[in-house]
Amino acid sequence: MSIGATSETVLLGEGAKCQNCVDEELAIAYCKQCTRRLCDECLCFHKRQRDTAKHDILMSSDAERIRNLNNCSEHVGKPLDYFCTVCEKPICDHCIKRACSGHIFLVASEVKEEIQKRQDRVKEKQSEFEQHAEVLKCVSEKNQSAFVQCRGEINRVVGTAIQSLESRKEELLRQLQQTTDKNDDQVTQQSNFIQEKLGEMRESVESTERLLESKKDARVVKSRKETLASLDDVGALCWDRKQLRPKAWCLKEVATMEHYVQEFGKLVPKPYPEDIVVDAVQAPVVGIKTNFTVSAHLEEPTPNVEIKITSTSSSASQAEKIPPEITKVGPNKWLVSYLLRNTGEIKIWVSVCGVEAKKSPFTCRADQTKQLSRGMRVTRGPDWKWGEQDGGEGNKGEVVKVKGTSGWVIVKWQNGREQFDYRWGVQGAFDLTPLNV
C-alpha cells in the first residue's frame, strides 16, 4: 500500500535551499512548526533557542527514506499506488501488468479514503463521548452541589426543630415549677385552714362531752341552744377539694410535643421547582375538556398536588376560578382536566407539597369555541341535565342541525328517531362532547 509523499518530503527534495539564512545553504532539515527549511548551521541555532528547541524536526535523510518507501524498488520513479493481496506487498502500475498480472489488488487512494471515512466516524463518536463526558461532569458537579445544599437544609431544619423543642422544654419546666409552687401554696393554706378548724372541732367536741358527763341536766338544757349552734357551726365547715387536684395541662402539652416529634420523623420530602414537570399545557378550546399532566421527580411517593386555574374574559371584571379534575395516574404523576365556558386568558398554578413549579403560573389564551357541524358525532357533555334522552350514558348521537349562532344544536340519538335541542355555548353551558376531537 502506498504511504504517500508528504508536503515535508517534497519540500526537502534534492537541491532544496535553507529558508532561514541569507546564504541559502543546502537544507538538511525541515521544522514542522515553523514550516521552514533549515541548513546545518541554522538547525544547530534552532535547537539552542528556548522557543524552538522542542519543535518537531524532519531530517533530509528521513525524508529520503520516506520517498524511497513510496517508490517501487524495481521500477524507478514509479509510486507504489497499489497493494497486491496475493503477494501481500505494495506495487506500482508496472507490477500490475507484469509480476502481479491476474492478482487481486487494492488501490491505495481508495483504501486511504475508506480508512479516512472510518476515522471520521470514530471522530464523530469521539465527539459524542466527549460531550457526554462533559454532561456527566456537570451532573456530578450538580449532584455534589445539591448534596451540600440538602445537607445544609437538613442541618438547618433539624437544628431549628431541636432549638424550638429545647425552648419549649424550658418554658414547660418553668410553667410546671410555677404551677407546682402555686399548688404547694394552696395545699399549705388548706392545711392551715383544716388544722385551725380541727382545733375548733376538737374544742367543741370536748366541751360538749364535758357538758354531757356533768350529769347536770338543768345545765345541759339551759345551754342547749348555744351548744347546738356551736356544733352546727363546726359541722358546717368544708374545704374545696377541686383546688387540690393535680393540673393535667402539662401532661397534655407533653403529649402534643411527643406527637410533633413523631410527625417530624415522618416529614415528606419536598421537590425542587425544577423537579416538577408539567406537560402538554396548550391553548384550550371553549366547550372541550383540556388535559395536561403533572409529575414530580422524587424517589418516594408524594401525597398531593395543588392546581389553581383562573380565567379572565374581556366581559368579566375579575378572574373566575375554574375547578380542575385531578386524577392520580402514578406514584408521582397526575392527570389534570378542566373545562372553559368563555374565551379569555387562562392562568394555571401548579405546586407539589407546597413547592411551585419552575414556570408556574402557566399562561395561555382560549380565543375560540369549538364549532359543531352537521354530521358530527357527540355524546352527553359536562352540563348534561336531560335524563335518559340519549338512551343512557355513553350512547352516541349525530348533530343534524346547528341553529346559527344561537348556541343551540339539534341531535338525533342512536337509540331512536326522536331529535332534541341541546345547549352548545348558550349561557355558558355545554350539554354535549364531540367525539372526533
Tab-separated table of C-alpha atoms in Angstrom:
chain	number	residue	atom	x	y	z
A	1	MET	CA	0.000	0.000	0.000
A	2	SER	CA	1.387	3.430	-0.848
A	3	ILE	CA	2.441	5.561	2.089
A	4	GLY	CA	2.099	8.741	0.080
A	5	ALA	CA	4.713	11.517	-0.017
A	6	THR	CA	4.002	14.334	2.429
A	7	SER	CA	4.493	18.020	1.740
A	8	GLU	CA	7.545	17.999	4.040
A	9	THR	CA	9.319	15.304	1.998
A	10	VAL	CA	8.605	17.268	-1.169
A	11	LEU	CA	9.971	20.458	0.398
A	12	LEU	CA	13.169	18.588	1.327
A	13	GLY	CA	13.703	17.367	-2.198
A	14	GLU	CA	17.087	17.323	-3.924
A	15	GLY	CA	18.709	20.787	-4.063
A	16	ALA	CA	16.313	22.414	-1.560
A	17	LYS	CA	17.798	25.598	-0.021
A	18	CYS	CA	17.659	26.920	3.556
A	19	GLN	CA	14.779	29.352	4.108
A	20	ASN	CA	16.181	30.772	7.341
A	21	CYS	CA	19.508	32.375	6.379
A	22	VAL	CA	20.623	34.717	3.592
A	23	ASP	CA	23.408	32.373	2.493
A	24	GLU	CA	20.866	29.884	1.063
A	25	GLU	CA	22.890	26.878	2.104
A	26	LEU	CA	21.699	23.363	1.242
A	27	ALA	CA	18.787	22.425	3.539
A	28	ILE	CA	19.211	19.301	5.659
A	29	ALA	CA	16.071	19.599	7.841
A	30	TYR	CA	12.530	20.927	7.917
A	31	CYS	CA	10.760	22.431	11.004
A	32	LYS	CA	7.081	21.429	11.027
A	33	GLN	CA	6.076	24.183	13.450
A	34	CYS	CA	7.938	26.985	11.681
A	35	THR	CA	7.269	25.439	8.216
A	36	ARG	CA	10.790	26.377	7.095
A	37	ARG	CA	13.758	24.505	5.635
A	38	LEU	CA	16.973	24.721	7.680
A	39	CYS	CA	20.665	24.308	6.817
A	40	ASP	CA	23.146	22.642	9.192
A	41	GLU	CA	24.144	25.902	10.929
A	42	CYS	CA	20.559	27.178	11.250
A	43	LEU	CA	19.475	23.786	12.606
A	44	CYS	CA	22.073	23.981	15.394
A	45	PHE	CA	20.955	27.516	16.238
A	46	HIS	CA	17.307	26.411	16.029
A	47	LYS	CA	17.848	23.645	18.584
A	48	ARG	CA	19.611	26.011	21.003
A	49	GLN	CA	16.802	28.602	21.098
A	50	ARG	CA	14.433	28.216	24.085
A	51	ASP	CA	11.297	28.895	21.983
A	52	THR	CA	12.188	26.419	19.202
A	53	ALA	CA	14.243	23.755	20.974
A	54	LYS	CA	11.314	21.323	21.225
A	55	HIS	CA	9.982	21.788	17.682
A	56	ASP	CA	9.363	18.702	15.502
A	57	ILE	CA	12.236	18.431	13.007
A	58	LEU	CA	12.248	16.258	9.855
A	59	MET	CA	15.751	15.420	8.654
A	60	SER	CA	16.537	15.117	4.943
A	61	SER	CA	17.705	11.503	5.456
A	62	ASP	CA	14.281	10.624	6.894
A	63	ALA	CA	12.584	12.401	4.013
A	64	GLU	CA	14.674	10.419	1.532
A	65	ARG	CA	13.752	7.174	3.283
A	66	ILE	CA	10.056	8.107	3.118
A	67	ARG	CA	10.395	8.917	-0.586
A	68	ASN	CA	12.096	5.547	-1.170
A	69	LEU	CA	9.330	3.769	0.681
A	70	ASN	CA	6.803	5.432	-1.603
A	71	ASN	CA	8.540	4.389	-4.818
A	72	CYS	CA	8.817	0.965	-6.387
A	73	SER	CA	12.248	-0.696	-5.945
A	74	GLU	CA	12.005	-2.469	-9.299
A	75	HIS	CA	10.654	0.364	-11.432
A	76	VAL	CA	12.470	3.613	-10.733
A	77	GLY	CA	10.277	6.658	-10.191
A	78	LYS	CA	7.074	4.660	-10.093
A	79	PRO	CA	4.958	5.338	-6.978
A	80	LEU	CA	3.528	2.420	-5.005
A	81	ASP	CA	-0.142	3.283	-5.570
A	82	TYR	CA	-1.466	-0.295	-5.240
A	83	PHE	CA	-1.326	-3.281	-2.904
A	84	CYS	CA	-1.324	-6.875	-4.150
A	85	THR	CA	-3.443	-9.068	-1.855
A	86	VAL	CA	-1.802	-12.252	-3.246
A	87	CYS	CA	1.839	-11.147	-2.892
A	88	GLU	CA	0.944	-9.047	0.158
A	89	LYS	CA	3.172	-6.088	-0.804
A	90	PRO	CA	2.838	-2.591	-2.301
A	91	ILE	CA	3.182	-2.449	-6.073
A	92	CYS	CA	3.218	0.107	-8.887
A	93	ASP	CA	1.205	0.125	-12.111
A	94	HIS	CA	4.060	-1.718	-13.967
A	95	CYS	CA	3.951	-4.514	-11.385
A	96	ILE	CA	0.244	-4.963	-12.038
A	97	LYS	CA	0.913	-5.530	-15.739
A	98	ARG	CA	3.861	-7.902	-15.215
A	99	ALA	CA	4.674	-9.701	-11.939
A	100	CYS	CA	1.192	-9.367	-10.432
A	101	SER	CA	-0.853	-9.918	-13.563
A	102	GLY	CA	-4.179	-11.556	-12.673
A	103	HIS	CA	-3.753	-10.902	-8.959
A	104	ILE	CA	-6.272	-9.072	-6.824
A	105	PHE	CA	-5.023	-5.647	-5.762
A	106	LEU	CA	-6.218	-2.619	-3.808
A	107	VAL	CA	-5.957	0.995	-4.893
A	108	ALA	CA	-4.081	2.976	-2.254
A	109	SER	CA	-6.192	6.113	-2.692
A	110	GLU	CA	-9.395	4.115	-2.233
A	111	VAL	CA	-8.025	2.369	0.868
A	112	LYS	CA	-6.976	5.713	2.335
A	113	GLU	CA	-10.430	7.111	1.560
A	114	GLU	CA	-12.049	4.106	3.269
A	115	ILE	CA	-9.820	4.492	6.311
A	116	GLN	CA	-10.485	8.240	6.348
A	117	LYS	CA	-14.262	7.642	6.412
A	118	ARG	CA	-13.897	5.183	9.287
A	119	GLN	CA	-11.704	7.649	11.089
A	120	ASP	CA	-14.260	10.426	10.579
A	121	ARG	CA	-16.999	8.216	12.050
A	122	VAL	CA	-14.784	7.441	15.040
A	123	LYS	CA	-14.076	11.156	15.455
A	124	GLU	CA	-17.819	11.870	15.444
A	125	LYS	CA	-18.323	9.159	18.045
A	126	GLN	CA	-15.392	10.542	19.988
A	127	SER	CA	-17.006	13.981	19.924
A	128	GLU	CA	-20.290	12.478	21.193
A	129	PHE	CA	-18.462	10.702	24.019
A	130	GLU	CA	-16.591	13.873	24.917
A	131	GLN	CA	-19.879	15.777	25.065
A	132	HIS	CA	-21.404	13.005	27.158
A	133	ALA	CA	-18.392	13.110	29.461
A	134	GLU	CA	-18.928	16.858	29.889
A	135	VAL	CA	-22.610	16.281	30.644
A	136	LEU	CA	-21.716	13.640	33.232
A	137	LYS	CA	-19.185	16.011	34.736
A	138	CYS	CA	-21.852	18.722	35.011
A	139	VAL	CA	-24.303	16.221	36.527
A	140	SER	CA	-21.685	15.131	39.040
A	141	GLU	CA	-20.975	18.742	39.983
A	142	LYS	CA	-24.713	19.450	40.337
A	143	ASN	CA	-25.158	16.320	42.450
A	144	GLN	CA	-22.354	17.404	44.740
A	145	SER	CA	-23.762	20.930	44.932
A	146	ALA	CA	-27.241	19.551	45.660
A	147	PHE	CA	-25.781	17.273	48.335
A	148	VAL	CA	-24.090	20.201	50.077
A	149	GLN	CA	-27.255	22.290	49.809
A	150	CYS	CA	-29.508	19.485	51.085
A	151	ARG	CA	-27.118	18.709	53.933
A	152	GLY	CA	-27.222	22.354	54.957
A	153	GLU	CA	-31.029	22.404	54.744
A	154	ILE	CA	-31.314	19.223	56.817
A	155	ASN	CA	-28.986	20.605	59.473
A	156	ARG	CA	-30.868	23.902	59.472
A	157	VAL	CA	-34.344	22.340	59.717
A	158	VAL	CA	-33.355	19.778	62.346
A	159	GLY	CA	-31.366	22.378	64.259
A	160	THR	CA	-34.319	24.758	64.256
A	161	ALA	CA	-36.644	21.973	65.407
A	162	ILE	CA	-34.265	20.966	68.222
A	163	GLN	CA	-33.860	24.581	69.261
A	164	SER	CA	-37.628	25.025	69.249
A	165	LEU	CA	-38.109	21.865	71.313
A	166	GLU	CA	-35.423	22.929	73.793
A	167	SER	CA	-37.022	26.337	74.128
A	168	ARG	CA	-40.440	24.769	74.627
A	169	LYS	CA	-38.966	22.348	77.135
A	170	GLU	CA	-37.566	25.208	79.231
A	171	GLU	CA	-40.889	27.042	79.041
A	172	LEU	CA	-42.804	23.935	80.140
A	173	LEU	CA	-40.435	23.299	83.028
A	174	ARG	CA	-40.778	26.915	84.123
A	175	GLN	CA	-44.571	26.765	83.953
A	176	LEU	CA	-44.516	23.416	85.739
A	177	GLN	CA	-42.435	24.867	88.568
A	178	GLN	CA	-44.764	27.872	88.846
A	179	THR	CA	-47.830	25.636	88.924
A	180	THR	CA	-46.243	23.302	91.475
A	181	ASP	CA	-45.320	26.268	93.717
A	182	LYS	CA	-48.860	27.606	93.405
A	183	ASN	CA	-50.321	24.205	94.268
A	184	ASP	CA	-47.970	23.924	97.246
A	185	ASP	CA	-49.144	27.326	98.491
A	186	GLN	CA	-52.755	26.239	98.111
A	187	VAL	CA	-52.029	22.985	99.958
A	188	THR	CA	-50.318	24.932	102.761
A	189	GLN	CA	-53.253	27.335	103.034
A	190	GLN	CA	-55.741	24.476	103.037
A	191	SER	CA	-53.651	22.606	105.620
A	192	ASN	CA	-53.513	25.636	107.893
A	193	PHE	CA	-57.253	26.143	107.457
A	194	ILE	CA	-58.024	22.497	108.253
A	195	GLN	CA	-55.725	22.462	111.292
A	196	GLU	CA	-57.416	25.592	112.588
A	197	LYS	CA	-60.873	24.119	112.099
A	198	LEU	CA	-59.783	20.773	113.567
A	199	GLY	CA	-58.826	22.681	116.690
A	200	GLU	CA	-62.246	24.293	116.786
A	201	MET	CA	-63.929	20.911	116.256
A	202	ARG	CA	-61.892	19.257	118.998
A	203	GLU	CA	-62.638	22.095	121.404
A	204	SER	CA	-66.366	21.934	120.583
A	205	VAL	CA	-66.455	18.130	120.934
A	206	GLU	CA	-64.536	18.191	124.202
A	207	SER	CA	-66.744	20.962	125.625
A	208	THR	CA	-69.862	19.014	124.620
A	209	GLU	CA	-68.515	15.817	126.162
A	210	ARG	CA	-67.771	17.595	129.446
A	211	LEU	CA	-71.278	19.043	129.415
A	212	LEU	CA	-72.867	15.640	128.845
A	213	GLU	CA	-70.710	13.996	131.501
A	214	SER	CA	-71.547	16.604	134.181
A	215	LYS	CA	-74.900	14.866	134.931
A	216	LYS	CA	-76.424	18.255	135.443
A	217	ASP	CA	-79.498	18.092	133.249
A	218	ALA	CA	-80.601	21.583	134.144
A	219	ARG	CA	-77.276	22.910	132.902
A	220	VAL	CA	-77.495	20.841	129.715
A	221	VAL	CA	-80.995	22.100	128.985
A	222	LYS	CA	-80.000	25.637	129.804
A	223	SER	CA	-77.003	25.556	127.357
A	224	ARG	CA	-78.869	23.618	124.692
A	225	LYS	CA	-79.223	26.498	122.306
A	226	GLU	CA	-75.594	27.612	122.491
A	227	THR	CA	-74.269	24.019	122.311
A	228	LEU	CA	-76.320	23.095	119.252
A	229	ALA	CA	-75.366	26.332	117.495
A	230	SER	CA	-71.682	25.652	118.178
A	231	LEU	CA	-71.953	22.073	116.905
A	232	ASP	CA	-73.858	23.242	113.797
A	233	ASP	CA	-71.193	25.840	113.016
A	234	VAL	CA	-68.434	23.285	113.298
A	235	GLY	CA	-70.397	20.655	111.371
A	236	ALA	CA	-70.995	23.063	108.520
A	237	LEU	CA	-67.275	23.527	107.894
A	238	CYS	CA	-65.973	22.266	104.464
A	239	TRP	CA	-62.970	22.631	102.144
A	240	ASP	CA	-62.599	22.899	98.316
A	241	ARG	CA	-61.323	19.575	97.058
A	242	LYS	CA	-61.009	20.879	93.477
A	243	GLN	CA	-58.232	23.241	94.426
A	244	LEU	CA	-56.064	20.302	95.407
A	245	ARG	CA	-56.487	18.280	92.210
A	246	PRO	CA	-53.270	17.993	90.095
A	247	LYS	CA	-53.251	20.042	86.890
A	248	ALA	CA	-53.486	17.958	83.665
A	249	TRP	CA	-52.461	20.685	81.205
A	250	CYS	CA	-48.769	19.795	81.491
A	251	LEU	CA	-49.352	16.168	80.530
A	252	LYS	CA	-51.461	17.276	77.557
A	253	GLU	CA	-48.696	19.612	76.401
A	254	VAL	CA	-46.111	16.834	76.660
A	255	ALA	CA	-48.390	14.543	74.616
A	256	THR	CA	-48.670	17.261	71.958
A	257	MET	CA	-44.902	17.602	71.818
A	258	GLU	CA	-44.486	13.846	71.532
A	259	HIS	CA	-46.887	13.802	68.573
A	260	TYR	CA	-44.959	16.669	66.981
A	261	VAL	CA	-41.655	14.805	67.323
A	262	GLN	CA	-43.181	11.650	65.811
A	263	GLU	CA	-44.574	13.593	62.867
A	264	PHE	CA	-41.249	15.368	62.406
A	265	GLY	CA	-39.654	11.972	61.866
A	266	LYS	CA	-42.138	11.323	59.044
A	267	LEU	CA	-41.502	14.523	57.115
A	268	VAL	CA	-42.420	14.179	53.418
A	269	PRO	CA	-39.543	15.135	51.089
A	270	LYS	CA	-40.257	18.242	49.049
A	271	PRO	CA	-39.188	18.549	45.423
A	272	TYR	CA	-37.219	21.386	43.927
A	273	PRO	CA	-39.139	23.576	41.421
A	274	GLU	CA	-37.185	22.071	38.505
A	275	ASP	CA	-38.216	18.550	39.647
A	276	ILE	CA	-41.884	19.355	38.873
A	277	VAL	CA	-42.659	18.674	35.214
A	278	VAL	CA	-45.834	19.993	33.589
A	279	ASP	CA	-46.535	18.515	30.131
A	280	ALA	CA	-48.948	19.360	27.326
A	281	VAL	CA	-50.162	22.747	28.613
A	282	GLN	CA	-51.778	24.147	25.485
A	283	ALA	CA	-54.318	26.753	24.468
A	284	PRO	CA	-57.727	25.347	25.461
A	285	VAL	CA	-60.858	25.367	23.354
A	286	VAL	CA	-64.079	26.590	24.951
A	287	GLY	CA	-66.528	23.748	25.472
A	288	ILE	CA	-63.938	20.945	25.263
A	289	LYS	CA	-62.176	19.422	28.246
A	290	THR	CA	-58.477	20.212	28.209
A	291	ASN	CA	-55.909	17.883	29.800
A	292	PHE	CA	-52.324	18.170	30.941
A	293	THR	CA	-50.079	16.057	33.175
A	294	VAL	CA	-48.020	16.891	36.252
A	295	SER	CA	-45.175	14.712	37.528
A	296	ALA	CA	-42.632	15.099	40.330
A	297	HIS	CA	-39.191	13.509	40.088
A	298	LEU	CA	-38.969	12.056	43.597
A	299	GLU	CA	-37.950	8.602	44.812
A	300	GLU	CA	-40.733	8.443	47.426
A	301	PRO	CA	-44.486	8.805	46.718
A	302	THR	CA	-45.754	12.361	47.101
A	303	PRO	CA	-49.110	12.842	48.854
A	304	ASN	CA	-50.687	15.680	46.939
A	305	VAL	CA	-50.602	18.173	44.102
A	306	GLU	CA	-52.259	21.587	44.149
A	307	ILE	CA	-53.738	23.068	40.965
A	308	LYS	CA	-55.294	26.527	40.671
A	309	ILE	CA	-56.800	27.707	37.382
A	310	THR	CA	-58.294	31.142	36.675
A	311	SER	CA	-59.912	32.593	33.567
A	312	THR	CA	-60.171	36.308	32.790
A	313	SER	CA	-62.531	37.270	29.970
A	314	SER	CA	-62.999	40.718	28.448
A	315	SER	CA	-66.538	40.906	29.830
A	316	ALA	CA	-65.626	39.914	33.403
A	317	SER	CA	-64.346	42.420	35.953
A	318	GLN	CA	-62.370	39.805	37.901
A	319	ALA	CA	-60.811	36.396	37.331
A	320	GLU	CA	-63.066	33.347	37.504
A	321	LYS	CA	-61.842	30.224	39.260
A	322	ILE	CA	-62.001	27.072	37.135
A	323	PRO	CA	-62.345	23.862	39.195
A	324	PRO	CA	-59.856	21.236	37.955
A	325	GLU	CA	-60.374	17.470	37.962
A	326	ILE	CA	-57.223	15.746	39.285
A	327	THR	CA	-56.666	12.019	38.731
A	328	LYS	CA	-53.624	10.227	40.102
A	329	VAL	CA	-52.170	8.041	37.344
A	330	GLY	CA	-48.890	7.032	39.015
A	331	PRO	CA	-46.868	7.281	42.257
A	332	ASN	CA	-45.898	10.888	41.486
A	333	LYS	CA	-47.986	11.622	38.383
A	334	TRP	CA	-51.394	13.249	37.927
A	335	LEU	CA	-53.749	13.949	35.038
A	336	VAL	CA	-55.464	17.337	35.271
A	337	SER	CA	-58.645	18.157	33.289
A	338	TYR	CA	-60.632	21.380	33.147
A	339	LEU	CA	-63.432	22.907	31.076
A	340	LEU	CA	-63.687	26.526	29.933
A	341	ARG	CA	-67.009	28.187	29.249
A	342	ASN	CA	-65.773	31.561	27.976
A	343	THR	CA	-62.881	32.884	25.930
A	344	GLY	CA	-60.102	34.804	27.639
A	345	GLU	CA	-56.721	34.496	29.339
A	346	ILE	CA	-56.002	31.373	31.360
A	347	LYS	CA	-53.517	31.109	34.228
A	348	ILE	CA	-52.556	27.768	35.759
A	349	TRP	CA	-50.661	27.486	39.048
A	350	VAL	CA	-49.043	24.098	39.775
A	351	SER	CA	-47.409	23.134	43.073
A	352	VAL	CA	-46.426	19.840	44.723
A	353	CYS	CA	-46.113	19.625	48.524
A	354	GLY	CA	-46.281	23.409	48.681
A	355	VAL	CA	-43.453	23.876	46.134
A	356	GLU	CA	-44.486	25.747	42.987
A	357	ALA	CA	-43.316	24.540	39.572
A	358	LYS	CA	-40.471	26.479	37.978
A	359	LYS	CA	-42.529	28.229	35.250
A	360	SER	CA	-45.766	28.481	37.225
A	361	PRO	CA	-48.153	30.163	36.582
A	362	PHE	CA	-48.567	28.948	33.007
A	363	THR	CA	-50.428	31.424	30.794
A	364	CYS	CA	-52.378	30.762	27.603
A	365	ARG	CA	-55.471	32.066	25.816
A	366	ALA	CA	-58.757	30.486	24.832
A	367	ASP	CA	-59.786	32.515	21.787
A	368	GLN	CA	-62.305	30.235	20.165
A	369	THR	CA	-65.237	27.955	20.827
A	370	LYS	CA	-65.352	24.563	19.178
A	371	GLN	CA	-67.873	24.760	16.367
A	372	LEU	CA	-70.231	21.828	15.910
A	373	SER	CA	-71.273	20.925	12.399
A	374	ARG	CA	-73.883	18.707	10.834
A	375	GLY	CA	-72.955	15.034	10.877
A	376	MET	CA	-70.568	15.353	13.839
A	377	ARG	CA	-70.760	12.518	16.373
A	378	VAL	CA	-71.398	13.540	20.008
A	379	THR	CA	-72.154	12.123	23.440
A	380	ARG	CA	-73.520	13.710	26.620
A	381	GLY	CA	-71.309	16.502	27.946
A	382	PRO	CA	-70.323	18.147	31.246
A	383	ASP	CA	-73.570	20.138	31.675
A	384	TRP	CA	-75.984	17.362	30.722
A	385	LYS	CA	-79.318	17.655	32.540
A	386	TRP	CA	-81.682	15.807	30.200
A	387	GLY	CA	-82.019	12.479	31.956
A	388	GLU	CA	-82.058	9.468	29.636
A	389	GLN	CA	-82.935	11.282	26.384
A	390	ASP	CA	-79.725	9.877	24.890
A	391	GLY	CA	-80.598	6.339	25.941
A	392	GLY	CA	-78.053	6.273	28.738
A	393	GLU	CA	-74.543	7.485	29.460
A	394	GLY	CA	-72.034	6.552	26.773
A	395	ASN	CA	-74.568	6.404	23.914
A	396	LYS	CA	-73.705	8.338	20.774
A	397	GLY	CA	-75.690	10.738	18.668
A	398	GLU	CA	-75.369	12.769	15.497
A	399	VAL	CA	-75.736	16.523	15.010
A	400	VAL	CA	-78.492	17.029	12.461
A	401	LYS	CA	-78.737	20.828	12.609
A	402	VAL	CA	-76.871	23.826	14.045
A	403	LYS	CA	-79.178	26.758	14.838
A	404	GLY	CA	-76.920	29.517	13.542
A	405	THR	CA	-75.103	31.368	16.299
A	406	SER	CA	-77.822	30.925	18.903
A	407	GLY	CA	-75.805	28.374	20.875
A	408	TRP	CA	-78.316	25.542	20.258
A	409	VAL	CA	-77.952	22.378	18.176
A	410	ILE	CA	-80.303	19.511	17.300
A	411	VAL	CA	-79.104	15.937	17.909
A	412	LYS	CA	-80.553	12.576	16.911
A	413	TRP	CA	-79.516	9.725	19.198
A	414	GLN	CA	-78.774	6.191	18.033
A	415	ASN	CA	-81.471	4.768	20.329
A	416	GLY	CA	-84.408	6.181	18.368
A	417	ARG	CA	-85.799	8.532	15.764
A	418	GLU	CA	-86.547	11.495	18.030
A	419	GLN	CA	-84.495	14.692	17.812
A	420	PHE	CA	-83.788	17.054	20.693
A	421	ASP	CA	-82.353	20.550	21.169
A	422	TYR	CA	-79.224	20.945	23.291
A	423	ARG	CA	-77.092	23.851	24.519
A	424	TRP	CA	-73.724	24.497	22.980
A	425	GLY	CA	-72.399	27.729	24.469
A	426	VAL	CA	-75.673	29.422	25.370
A	427	GLN	CA	-75.480	30.706	28.957
A	428	GLY	CA	-72.014	29.182	29.118
A	429	ALA	CA	-73.450	25.644	29.163
A	430	PHE	CA	-72.293	22.652	27.076
A	431	ASP	CA	-74.611	19.652	27.053
A	432	LEU	CA	-72.530	17.688	24.534
A	433	THR	CA	-68.990	16.414	23.984
A	434	PRO	CA	-67.721	15.948	20.390
A	435	LEU	CA	-66.237	12.504	19.745
A	436	ASN	CA	-63.959	13.444	16.889
A	437	VAL	CA	-61.897	16.000	18.842
